[in-house]
Short mmCIF file of C-alpha atoms in Angstrom, two decimals:
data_model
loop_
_atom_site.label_atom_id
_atom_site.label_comp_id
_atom_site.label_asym_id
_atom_site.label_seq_id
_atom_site.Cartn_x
_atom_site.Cartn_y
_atom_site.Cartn_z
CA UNK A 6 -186.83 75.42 24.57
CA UNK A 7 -189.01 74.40 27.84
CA UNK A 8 -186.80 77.29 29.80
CA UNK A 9 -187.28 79.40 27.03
CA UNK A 10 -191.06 79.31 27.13
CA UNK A 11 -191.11 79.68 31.01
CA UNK A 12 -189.15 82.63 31.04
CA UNK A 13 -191.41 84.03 28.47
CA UNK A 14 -194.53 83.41 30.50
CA UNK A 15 -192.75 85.03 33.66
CA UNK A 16 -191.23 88.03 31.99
CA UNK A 17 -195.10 88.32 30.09
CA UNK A 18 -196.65 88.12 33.53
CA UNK A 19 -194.22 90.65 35.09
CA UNK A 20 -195.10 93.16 32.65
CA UNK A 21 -198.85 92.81 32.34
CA UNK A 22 -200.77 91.24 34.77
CA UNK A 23 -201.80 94.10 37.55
CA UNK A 24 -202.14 93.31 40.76
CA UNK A 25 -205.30 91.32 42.03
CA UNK A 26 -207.26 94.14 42.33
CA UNK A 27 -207.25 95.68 39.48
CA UNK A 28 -207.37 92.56 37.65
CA UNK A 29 -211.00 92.69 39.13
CA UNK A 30 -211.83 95.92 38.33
CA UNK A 31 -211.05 95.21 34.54
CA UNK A 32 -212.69 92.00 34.81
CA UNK A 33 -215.51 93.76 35.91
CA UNK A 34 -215.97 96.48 33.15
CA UNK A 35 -215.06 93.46 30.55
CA UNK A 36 -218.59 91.95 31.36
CA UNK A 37 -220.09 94.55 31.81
CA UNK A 38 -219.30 95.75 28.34
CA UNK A 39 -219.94 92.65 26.59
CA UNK A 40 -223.45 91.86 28.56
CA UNK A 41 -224.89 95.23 26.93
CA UNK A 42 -224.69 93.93 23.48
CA UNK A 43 -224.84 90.05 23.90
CA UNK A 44 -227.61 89.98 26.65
CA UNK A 45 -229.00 93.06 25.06
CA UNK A 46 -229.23 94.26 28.45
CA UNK A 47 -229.35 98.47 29.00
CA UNK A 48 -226.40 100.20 31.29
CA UNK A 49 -228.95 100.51 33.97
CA UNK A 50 -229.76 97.25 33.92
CA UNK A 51 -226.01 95.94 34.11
CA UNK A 52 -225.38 98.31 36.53
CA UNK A 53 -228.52 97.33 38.61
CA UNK A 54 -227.18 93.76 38.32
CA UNK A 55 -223.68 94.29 39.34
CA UNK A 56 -224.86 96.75 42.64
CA UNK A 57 -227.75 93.78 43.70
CA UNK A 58 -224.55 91.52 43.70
CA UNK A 59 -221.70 93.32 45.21
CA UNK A 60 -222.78 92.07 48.80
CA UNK A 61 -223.61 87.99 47.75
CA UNK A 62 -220.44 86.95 48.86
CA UNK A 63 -220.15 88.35 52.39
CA UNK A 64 -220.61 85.23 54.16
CA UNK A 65 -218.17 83.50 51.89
CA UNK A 66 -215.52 86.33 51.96
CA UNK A 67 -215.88 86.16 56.15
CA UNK A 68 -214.96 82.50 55.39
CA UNK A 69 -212.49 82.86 53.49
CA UNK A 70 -210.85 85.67 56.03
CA UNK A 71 -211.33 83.18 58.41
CA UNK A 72 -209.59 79.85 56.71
CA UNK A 73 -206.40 82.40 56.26
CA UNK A 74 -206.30 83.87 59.65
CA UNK A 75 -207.24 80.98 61.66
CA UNK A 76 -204.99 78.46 59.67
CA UNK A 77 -202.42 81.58 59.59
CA UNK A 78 -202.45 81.54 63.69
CA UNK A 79 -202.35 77.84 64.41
CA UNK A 80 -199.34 77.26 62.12
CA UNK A 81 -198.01 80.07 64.69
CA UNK A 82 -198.37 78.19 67.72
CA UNK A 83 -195.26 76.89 68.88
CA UNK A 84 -196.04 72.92 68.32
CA UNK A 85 -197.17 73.16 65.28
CA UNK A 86 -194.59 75.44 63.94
CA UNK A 87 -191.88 73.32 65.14
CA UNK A 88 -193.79 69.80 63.05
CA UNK A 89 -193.46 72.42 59.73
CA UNK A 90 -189.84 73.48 60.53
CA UNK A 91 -189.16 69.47 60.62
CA UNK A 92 -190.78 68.42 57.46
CA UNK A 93 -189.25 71.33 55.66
CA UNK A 94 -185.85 70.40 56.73
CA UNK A 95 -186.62 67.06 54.72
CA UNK A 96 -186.04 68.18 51.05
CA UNK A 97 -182.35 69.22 50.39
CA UNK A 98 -182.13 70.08 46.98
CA UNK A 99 -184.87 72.80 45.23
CA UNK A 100 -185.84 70.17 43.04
CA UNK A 101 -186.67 67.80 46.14
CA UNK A 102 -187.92 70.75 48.07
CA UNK A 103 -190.17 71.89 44.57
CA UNK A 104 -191.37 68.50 44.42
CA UNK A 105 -192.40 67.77 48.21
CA UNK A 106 -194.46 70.96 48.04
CA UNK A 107 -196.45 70.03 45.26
CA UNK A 108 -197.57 66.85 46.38
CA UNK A 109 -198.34 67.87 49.95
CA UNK A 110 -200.20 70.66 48.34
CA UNK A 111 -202.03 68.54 45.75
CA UNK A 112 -203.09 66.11 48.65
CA UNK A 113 -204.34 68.60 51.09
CA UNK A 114 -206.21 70.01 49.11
CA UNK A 115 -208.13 67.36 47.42
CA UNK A 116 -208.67 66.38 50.61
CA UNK A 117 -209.99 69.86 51.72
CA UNK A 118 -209.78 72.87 49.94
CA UNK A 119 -209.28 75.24 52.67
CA UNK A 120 -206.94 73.16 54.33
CA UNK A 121 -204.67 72.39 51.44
CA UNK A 122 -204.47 75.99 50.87
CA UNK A 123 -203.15 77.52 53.80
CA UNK A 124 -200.76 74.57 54.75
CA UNK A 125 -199.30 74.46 51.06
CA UNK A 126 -198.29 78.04 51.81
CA UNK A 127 -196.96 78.26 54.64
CA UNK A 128 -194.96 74.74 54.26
CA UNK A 129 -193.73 76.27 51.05
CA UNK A 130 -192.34 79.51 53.56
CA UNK A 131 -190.61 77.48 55.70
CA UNK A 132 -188.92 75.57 53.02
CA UNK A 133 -187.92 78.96 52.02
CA UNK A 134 -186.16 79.60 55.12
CA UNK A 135 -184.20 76.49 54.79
CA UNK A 136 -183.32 76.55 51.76
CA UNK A 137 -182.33 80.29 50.52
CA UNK A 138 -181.18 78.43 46.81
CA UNK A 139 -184.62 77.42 46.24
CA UNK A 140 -186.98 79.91 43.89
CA UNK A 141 -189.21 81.46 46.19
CA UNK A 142 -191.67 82.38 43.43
CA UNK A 143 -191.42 78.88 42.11
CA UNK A 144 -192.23 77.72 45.54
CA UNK A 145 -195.43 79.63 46.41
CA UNK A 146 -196.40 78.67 42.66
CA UNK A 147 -196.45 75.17 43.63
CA UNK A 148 -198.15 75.43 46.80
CA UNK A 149 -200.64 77.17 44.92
CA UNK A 150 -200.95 74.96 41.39
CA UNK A 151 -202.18 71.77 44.06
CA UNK A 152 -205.91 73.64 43.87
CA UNK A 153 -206.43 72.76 40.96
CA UNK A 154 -207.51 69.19 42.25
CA UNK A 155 -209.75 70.33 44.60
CA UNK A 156 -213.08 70.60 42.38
CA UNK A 157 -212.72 66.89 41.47
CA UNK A 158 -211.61 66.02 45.60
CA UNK A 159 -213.69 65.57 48.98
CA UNK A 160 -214.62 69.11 49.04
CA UNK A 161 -215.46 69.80 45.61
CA UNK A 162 -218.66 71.22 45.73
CA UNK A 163 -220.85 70.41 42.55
CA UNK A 164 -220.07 67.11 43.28
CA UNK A 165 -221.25 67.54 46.91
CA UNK A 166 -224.63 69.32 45.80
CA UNK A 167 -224.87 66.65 43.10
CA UNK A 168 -225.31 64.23 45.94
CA UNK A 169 -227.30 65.95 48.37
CA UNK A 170 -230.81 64.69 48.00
CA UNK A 171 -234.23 67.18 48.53
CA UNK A 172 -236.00 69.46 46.24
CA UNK A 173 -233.06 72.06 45.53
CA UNK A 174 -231.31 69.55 43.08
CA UNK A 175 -234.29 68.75 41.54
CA UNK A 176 -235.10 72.63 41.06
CA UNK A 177 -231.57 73.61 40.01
CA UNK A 178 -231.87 70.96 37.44
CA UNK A 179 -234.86 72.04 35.93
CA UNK A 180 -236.48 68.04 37.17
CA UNK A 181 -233.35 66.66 35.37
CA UNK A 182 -231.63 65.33 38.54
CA UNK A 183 -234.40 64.11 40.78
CA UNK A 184 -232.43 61.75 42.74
CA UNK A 185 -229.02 62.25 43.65
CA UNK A 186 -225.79 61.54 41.85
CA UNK A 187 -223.69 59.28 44.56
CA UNK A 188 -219.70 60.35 45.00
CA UNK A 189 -218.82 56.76 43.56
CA UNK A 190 -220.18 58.13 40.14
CA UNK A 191 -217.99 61.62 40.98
CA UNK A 192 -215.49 62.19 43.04
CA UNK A 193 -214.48 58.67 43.31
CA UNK A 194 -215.17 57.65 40.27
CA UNK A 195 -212.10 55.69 38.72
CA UNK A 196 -212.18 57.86 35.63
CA UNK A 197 -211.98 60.58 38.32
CA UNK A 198 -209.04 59.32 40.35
CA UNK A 199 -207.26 58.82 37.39
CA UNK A 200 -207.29 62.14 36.14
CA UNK A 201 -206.29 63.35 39.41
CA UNK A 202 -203.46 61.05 39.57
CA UNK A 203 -202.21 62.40 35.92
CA UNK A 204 -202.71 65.57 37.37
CA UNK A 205 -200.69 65.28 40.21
CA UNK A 206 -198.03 63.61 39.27
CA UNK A 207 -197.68 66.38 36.53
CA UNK A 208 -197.53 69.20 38.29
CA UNK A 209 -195.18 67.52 40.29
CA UNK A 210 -192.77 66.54 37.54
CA UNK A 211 -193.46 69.59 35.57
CA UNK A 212 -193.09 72.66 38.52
CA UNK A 213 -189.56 70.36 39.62
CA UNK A 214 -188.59 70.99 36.16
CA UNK A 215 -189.53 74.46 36.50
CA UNK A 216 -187.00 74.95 38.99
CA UNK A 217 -183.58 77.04 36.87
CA UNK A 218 -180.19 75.21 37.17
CA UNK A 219 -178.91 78.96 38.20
CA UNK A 220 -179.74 82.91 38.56
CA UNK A 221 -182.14 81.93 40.83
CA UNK A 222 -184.46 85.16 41.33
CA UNK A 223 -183.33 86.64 44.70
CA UNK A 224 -186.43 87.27 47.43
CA UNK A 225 -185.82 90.31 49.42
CA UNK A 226 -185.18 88.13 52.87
CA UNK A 227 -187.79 90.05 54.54
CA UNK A 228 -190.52 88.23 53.63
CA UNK A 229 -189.62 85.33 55.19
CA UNK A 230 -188.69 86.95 58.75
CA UNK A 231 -190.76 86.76 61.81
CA UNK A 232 -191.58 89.07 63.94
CA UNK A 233 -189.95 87.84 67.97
CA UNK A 234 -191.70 86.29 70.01
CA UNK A 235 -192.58 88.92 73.51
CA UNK A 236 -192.14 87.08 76.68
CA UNK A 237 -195.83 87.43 78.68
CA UNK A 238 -195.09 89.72 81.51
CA UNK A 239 -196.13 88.14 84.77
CA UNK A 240 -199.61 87.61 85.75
CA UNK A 241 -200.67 90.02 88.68
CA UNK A 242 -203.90 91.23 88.93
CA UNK A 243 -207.56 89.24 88.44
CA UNK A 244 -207.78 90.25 84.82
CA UNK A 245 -204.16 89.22 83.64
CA UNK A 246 -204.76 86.00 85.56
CA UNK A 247 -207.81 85.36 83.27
CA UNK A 248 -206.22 86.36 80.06
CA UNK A 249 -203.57 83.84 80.71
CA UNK A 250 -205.19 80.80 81.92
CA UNK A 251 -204.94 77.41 80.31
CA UNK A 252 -207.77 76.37 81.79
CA UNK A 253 -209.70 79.05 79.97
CA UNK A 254 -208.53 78.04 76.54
CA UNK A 255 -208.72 73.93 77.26
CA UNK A 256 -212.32 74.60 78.58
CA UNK A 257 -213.25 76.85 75.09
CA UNK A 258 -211.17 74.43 73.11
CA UNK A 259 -213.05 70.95 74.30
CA UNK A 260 -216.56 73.07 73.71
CA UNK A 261 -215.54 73.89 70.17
CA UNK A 262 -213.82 70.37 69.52
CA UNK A 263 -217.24 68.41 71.15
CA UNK A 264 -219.14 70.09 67.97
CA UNK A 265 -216.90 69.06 65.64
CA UNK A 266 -216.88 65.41 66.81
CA UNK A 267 -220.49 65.27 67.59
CA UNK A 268 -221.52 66.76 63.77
CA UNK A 269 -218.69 64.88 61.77
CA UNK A 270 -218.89 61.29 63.85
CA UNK A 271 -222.74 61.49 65.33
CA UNK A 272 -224.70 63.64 62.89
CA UNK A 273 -222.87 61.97 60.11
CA UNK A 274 -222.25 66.19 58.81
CA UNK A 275 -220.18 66.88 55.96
CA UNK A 276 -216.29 67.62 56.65
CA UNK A 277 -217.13 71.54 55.06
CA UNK A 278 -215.59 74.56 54.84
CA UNK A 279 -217.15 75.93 58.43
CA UNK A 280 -215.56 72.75 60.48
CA UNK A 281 -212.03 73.44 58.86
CA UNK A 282 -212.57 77.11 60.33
CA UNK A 283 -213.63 75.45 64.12
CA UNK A 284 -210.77 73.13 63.59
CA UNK A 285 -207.97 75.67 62.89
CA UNK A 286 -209.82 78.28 65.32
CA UNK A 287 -210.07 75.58 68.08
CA UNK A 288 -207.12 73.84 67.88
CA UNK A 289 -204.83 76.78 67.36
CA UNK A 290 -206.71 78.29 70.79
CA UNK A 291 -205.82 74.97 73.02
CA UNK A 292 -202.16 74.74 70.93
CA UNK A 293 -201.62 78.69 72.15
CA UNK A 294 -202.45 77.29 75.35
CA UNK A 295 -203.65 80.51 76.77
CA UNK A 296 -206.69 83.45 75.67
CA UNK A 297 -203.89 86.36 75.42
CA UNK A 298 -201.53 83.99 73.53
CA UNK A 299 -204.01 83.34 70.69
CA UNK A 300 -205.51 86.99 70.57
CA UNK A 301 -202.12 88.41 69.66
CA UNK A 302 -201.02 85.48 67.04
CA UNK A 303 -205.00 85.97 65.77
CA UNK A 304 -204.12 89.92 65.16
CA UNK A 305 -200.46 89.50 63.59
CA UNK A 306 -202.21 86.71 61.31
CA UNK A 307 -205.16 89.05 60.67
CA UNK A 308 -203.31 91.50 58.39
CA UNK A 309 -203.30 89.01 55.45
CA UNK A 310 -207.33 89.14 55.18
CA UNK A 311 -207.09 92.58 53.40
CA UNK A 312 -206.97 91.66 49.94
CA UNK A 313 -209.91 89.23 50.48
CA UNK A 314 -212.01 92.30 52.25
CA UNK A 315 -211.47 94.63 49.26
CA UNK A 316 -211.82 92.44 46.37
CA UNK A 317 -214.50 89.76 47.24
CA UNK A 318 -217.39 92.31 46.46
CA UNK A 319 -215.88 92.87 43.18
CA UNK A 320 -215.78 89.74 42.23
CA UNK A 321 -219.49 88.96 43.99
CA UNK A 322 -220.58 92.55 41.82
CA UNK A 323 -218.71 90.71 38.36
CA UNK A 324 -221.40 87.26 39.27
CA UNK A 325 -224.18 89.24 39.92
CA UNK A 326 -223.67 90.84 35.78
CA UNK A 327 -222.66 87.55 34.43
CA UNK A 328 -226.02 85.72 36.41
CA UNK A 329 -228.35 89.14 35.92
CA UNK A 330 -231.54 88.90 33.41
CA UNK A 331 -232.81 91.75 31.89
CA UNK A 332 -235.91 92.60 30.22
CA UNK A 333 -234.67 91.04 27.12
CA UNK A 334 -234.76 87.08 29.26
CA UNK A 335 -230.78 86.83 28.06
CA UNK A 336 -228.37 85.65 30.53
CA UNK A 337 -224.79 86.07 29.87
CA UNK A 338 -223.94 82.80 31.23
CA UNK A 339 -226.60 81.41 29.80
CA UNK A 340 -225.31 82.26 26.40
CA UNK A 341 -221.81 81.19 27.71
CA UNK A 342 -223.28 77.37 27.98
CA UNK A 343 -225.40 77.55 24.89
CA UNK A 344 -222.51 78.61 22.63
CA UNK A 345 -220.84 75.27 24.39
CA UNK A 346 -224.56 72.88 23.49
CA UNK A 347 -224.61 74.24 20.57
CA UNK A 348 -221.64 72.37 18.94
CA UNK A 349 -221.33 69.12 21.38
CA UNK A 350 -221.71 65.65 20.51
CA UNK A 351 -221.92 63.18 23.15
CA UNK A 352 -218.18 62.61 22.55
CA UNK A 353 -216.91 66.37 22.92
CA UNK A 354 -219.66 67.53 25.44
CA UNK A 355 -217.59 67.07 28.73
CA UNK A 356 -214.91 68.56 26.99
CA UNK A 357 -216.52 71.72 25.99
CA UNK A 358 -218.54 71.51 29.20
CA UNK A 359 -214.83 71.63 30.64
CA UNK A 360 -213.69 74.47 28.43
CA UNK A 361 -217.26 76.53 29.11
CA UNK A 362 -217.09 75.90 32.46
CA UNK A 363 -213.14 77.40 32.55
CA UNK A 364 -213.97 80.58 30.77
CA UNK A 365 -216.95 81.10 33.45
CA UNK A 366 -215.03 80.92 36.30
CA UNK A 367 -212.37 83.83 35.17
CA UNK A 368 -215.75 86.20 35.91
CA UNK A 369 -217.36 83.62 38.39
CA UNK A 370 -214.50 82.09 40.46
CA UNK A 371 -217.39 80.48 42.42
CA UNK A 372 -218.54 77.10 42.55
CA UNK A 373 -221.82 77.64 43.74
CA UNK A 374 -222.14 80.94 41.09
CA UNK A 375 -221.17 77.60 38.54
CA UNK A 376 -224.00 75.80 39.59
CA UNK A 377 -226.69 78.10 39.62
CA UNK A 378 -225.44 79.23 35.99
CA UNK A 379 -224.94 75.65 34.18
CA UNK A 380 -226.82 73.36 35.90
CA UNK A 381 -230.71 74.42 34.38
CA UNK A 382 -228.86 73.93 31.04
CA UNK A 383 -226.09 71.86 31.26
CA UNK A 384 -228.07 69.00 32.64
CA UNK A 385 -230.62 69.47 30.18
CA UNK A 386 -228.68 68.99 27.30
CA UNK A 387 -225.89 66.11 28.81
CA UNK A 388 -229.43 64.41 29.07
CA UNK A 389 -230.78 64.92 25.22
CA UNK A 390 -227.01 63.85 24.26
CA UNK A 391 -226.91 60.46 26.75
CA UNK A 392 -224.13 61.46 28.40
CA UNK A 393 -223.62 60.69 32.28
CA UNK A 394 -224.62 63.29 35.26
CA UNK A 395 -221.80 62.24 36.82
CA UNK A 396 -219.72 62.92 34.17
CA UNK A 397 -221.34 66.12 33.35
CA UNK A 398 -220.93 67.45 36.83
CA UNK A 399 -217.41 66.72 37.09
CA UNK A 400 -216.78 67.89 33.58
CA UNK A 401 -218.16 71.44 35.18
CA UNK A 402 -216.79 70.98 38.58
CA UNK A 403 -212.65 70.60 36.56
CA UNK A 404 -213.69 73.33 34.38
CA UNK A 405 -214.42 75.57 37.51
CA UNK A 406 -211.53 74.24 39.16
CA UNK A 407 -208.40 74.81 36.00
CA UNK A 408 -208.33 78.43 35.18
CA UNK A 409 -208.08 78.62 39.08
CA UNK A 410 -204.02 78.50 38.32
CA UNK A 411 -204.48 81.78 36.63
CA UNK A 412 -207.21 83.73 38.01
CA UNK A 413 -205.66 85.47 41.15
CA UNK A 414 -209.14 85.16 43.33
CA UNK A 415 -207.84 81.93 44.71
CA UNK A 416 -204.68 82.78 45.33
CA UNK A 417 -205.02 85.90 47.48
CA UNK A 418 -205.04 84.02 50.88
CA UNK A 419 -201.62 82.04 49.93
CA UNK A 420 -200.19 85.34 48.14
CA UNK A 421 -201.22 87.07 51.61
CA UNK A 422 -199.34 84.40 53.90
CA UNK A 423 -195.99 84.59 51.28
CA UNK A 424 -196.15 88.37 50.94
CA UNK A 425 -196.10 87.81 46.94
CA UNK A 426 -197.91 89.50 44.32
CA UNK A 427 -199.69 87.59 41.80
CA UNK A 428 -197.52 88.52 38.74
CA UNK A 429 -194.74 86.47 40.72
CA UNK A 430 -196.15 82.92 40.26
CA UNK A 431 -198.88 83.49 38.01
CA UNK A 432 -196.30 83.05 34.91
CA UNK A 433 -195.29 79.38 36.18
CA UNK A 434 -198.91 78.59 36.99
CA UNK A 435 -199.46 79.64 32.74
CA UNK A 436 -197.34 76.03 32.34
CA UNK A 437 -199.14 74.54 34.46
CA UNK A 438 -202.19 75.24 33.00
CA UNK A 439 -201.50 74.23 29.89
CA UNK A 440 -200.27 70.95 30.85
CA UNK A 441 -202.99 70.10 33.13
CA UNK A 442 -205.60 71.45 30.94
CA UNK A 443 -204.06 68.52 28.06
CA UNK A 444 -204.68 65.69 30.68
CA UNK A 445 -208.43 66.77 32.26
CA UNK A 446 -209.73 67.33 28.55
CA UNK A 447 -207.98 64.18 27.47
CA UNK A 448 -209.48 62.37 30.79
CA UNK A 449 -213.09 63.44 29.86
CA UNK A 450 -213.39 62.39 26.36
CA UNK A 451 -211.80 58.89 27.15
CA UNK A 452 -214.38 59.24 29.98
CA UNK A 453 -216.88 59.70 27.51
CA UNK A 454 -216.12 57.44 24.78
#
């Protein structure tokens, strides 16, 4: 029955689910459609709101780019591919190697998004390499379905706003948060660590039993080649002497590294997005050991950042509908989380918080596009009901966090480094949304009770 119900989802996903792109272009005319007549909001207007939009994501989509082709070119270097090449000659079975991916991936990236992302996939390629028996699509899936701890982890980021103290909280809030919510009542909250723990070891169990006994699908091999390393040529003039000197690259490398130590150890500065950029950029530039040798892994790697080019201002022009108010004062996600208050008792609010929070972030993959939707209202009403901040904001923070497994935004960068289309693991990711979506709404109610 189980492999029945997994082939269905695959062969469902195979058929229907368009590529990433296109999945954001009907995304896109799917709110825009519905905010006309629920937000009573004119074409103009949605069309206004979607165009004022399009570009709100540039920094973050330069980020992103970055996190994939920085992390893409330090796995290159020739250290750090050789520790990968190790590990994944650990697992000997697909079960074992299924299994190890998971876990790794789940870690990483509660740990740090970013980081868990990119070293999830390309662990999960080299495993691929050594093992040609294992699922490929299966693998990348797994790599992948580890994300969906990384709302409730270090780098979650409604939890980190929740605890950043000045004016802003007190202003998203509407005055409802005016001092902040601590990680101890979040992220490491026991309730918290439980639920990722269930989580984990679920995915991990549950994507190893994934794996088929036989008729593995067969990868086309050349997805897992690499391109030869070219010998450098001899250094003889000034310039070629420059490109290749180590001392060049230690020198840049120790600059970049000071920051990081300085912010992280001295400045007491959060362990963000931007320092797991310096880290992969800085690191991969001293573990390349020269300028030229880092320029050309930095290009090769650089070709996987398409997909996050063309379809971040989609998905930026999709928040800027679902966020937009019109003449009429209706927001659509507005009436998203009032639909939710509407039928919550201090019991079931986390949980529907959970479940509003997860339809949201199909049209707003964004944490911060999460916050600055539910947190004037979500707040408000957790409040009137009793119920915890902290368990409000990691009610929204999961929410934003699940329907990750299914909605391709998140996946592009690991899709980009395994040269996979979405439709190939979004089928085993449908499982593991269903399972994992049992235990976090299970989690918050016992939370709340």
């Amino acid at each position: 029955m189980f492999r029945r119900i997994i082939n269905f989802c695959v062969k469902i996903v195979q058929r229907y689910l368009p590529e990433p792109f296109i999945f954001a272009i009907i995304l896109t005319f799917i709110a825009a459609l519905l905010a006309m007549p629920i937000c009573h909001q004119t074409p103009l207007e949605v069309v206004e709101h979607w165009g004022n939009g399009v570009w709100g994501l540039l920094a973050f989509a330069m980020q992103m780019a970055l996190v994939l082709v920085c992390g893409s070119a330090l796995a290159s270097a020739p250290v750090i591919h050789k520790g990968i090449s190790a590990m994944a000659s650990v697992p000997k079975s697909p079960g074992a190697a299924i299994a190890l991916v998971t876990g790794i991936s789940a870690i990483a990236c509660w740990l740090n998004w970013g980081f868990g992302l990119i070293i999830g996939a390309l662990f999960a390629k080299e495993i691929a390499r050594k093992l040609p028996a294992v699922d490929y699509r299966l693998l990348i899936a797994s790599a992948y379905s580890g994300f969906v701890v990384w709302h409730a982890g270090l780098s979650g980021s409604i939890p980190l706003t929740m605890a950043t103290p000045g004016e802003a909280l007190s202003n998203a809030t509407n005055g409802i948060l005016t001092e902040p919510v601590p990680v101890s009542h979040t992220i490491l909250d026991f309730h918290n660590l439980l639920i990722v723990l269930a989580v984990t070891i679920a995915i991990v169990i549950v994507n190893t039993l994934m794996h088929p006994k036989k008729d593995v699908c067969v990868i086309d091999a050349s997805l897992l080649e690499e391109e030869p390393e070219q010998e450098t040529p001899p250094a003889n003039t000034p310039a070629e002497r420059i490109e290749n000197s180590q001392v060049l690259s230690i020198l840049l490398a120790t600059l970049g590294l000071s920051f990081v130590i300085i912010k992280l150890f001295f400045l007491h500065g959060a362990f963000d997005l931007g320092i797991v950029i310096m880290l992969f950029l800085f690191v991969g530039i001293l573990l390349h050991r020269t300028p030229l040798a880092y320029v050309k892994a930095f290009n090769k790697a650089a070709l996987g950042a398409a997909g996050i080019m063309l379809q971040f201002p989609f998905y930026a022009g999709i928040m800027g509908i679902i966020t937009g108010v019109g003449a009429s004062g209706i927001c659509f996600g507005t009436v998203i989380s009032n639909a939710c208050i509407s039928i919550s008792t201090p019991i079931t609010y986390p949980l529907l918080t959970f479940l509003c929070a997860a339809v949201l972030n199909m049209f707003v993959p964004s944490g911060g596009g999460h916050w600055a939707i539910q947190a004037p209202i979500m707040f408000a009403a957790g409040a009137n009901l009793g119920v915890d901040p902290g368990l409000t904001g990691v009610a929204i923070a999961w929410g934003d966090a699940w329907t990750n497994l299914i909605q391709p935004f998140w996946a592009i960068p690991a899709l980009a480094i395994a040269k996979l289309s979405a439709k190939d693991i979004m089928g085993f990711c449908i499982i593991d949304l269903i399972v994992t979506g049992l235990i976090i709404g299970s989690g918050l109610v016992l939370w709340a009770l």
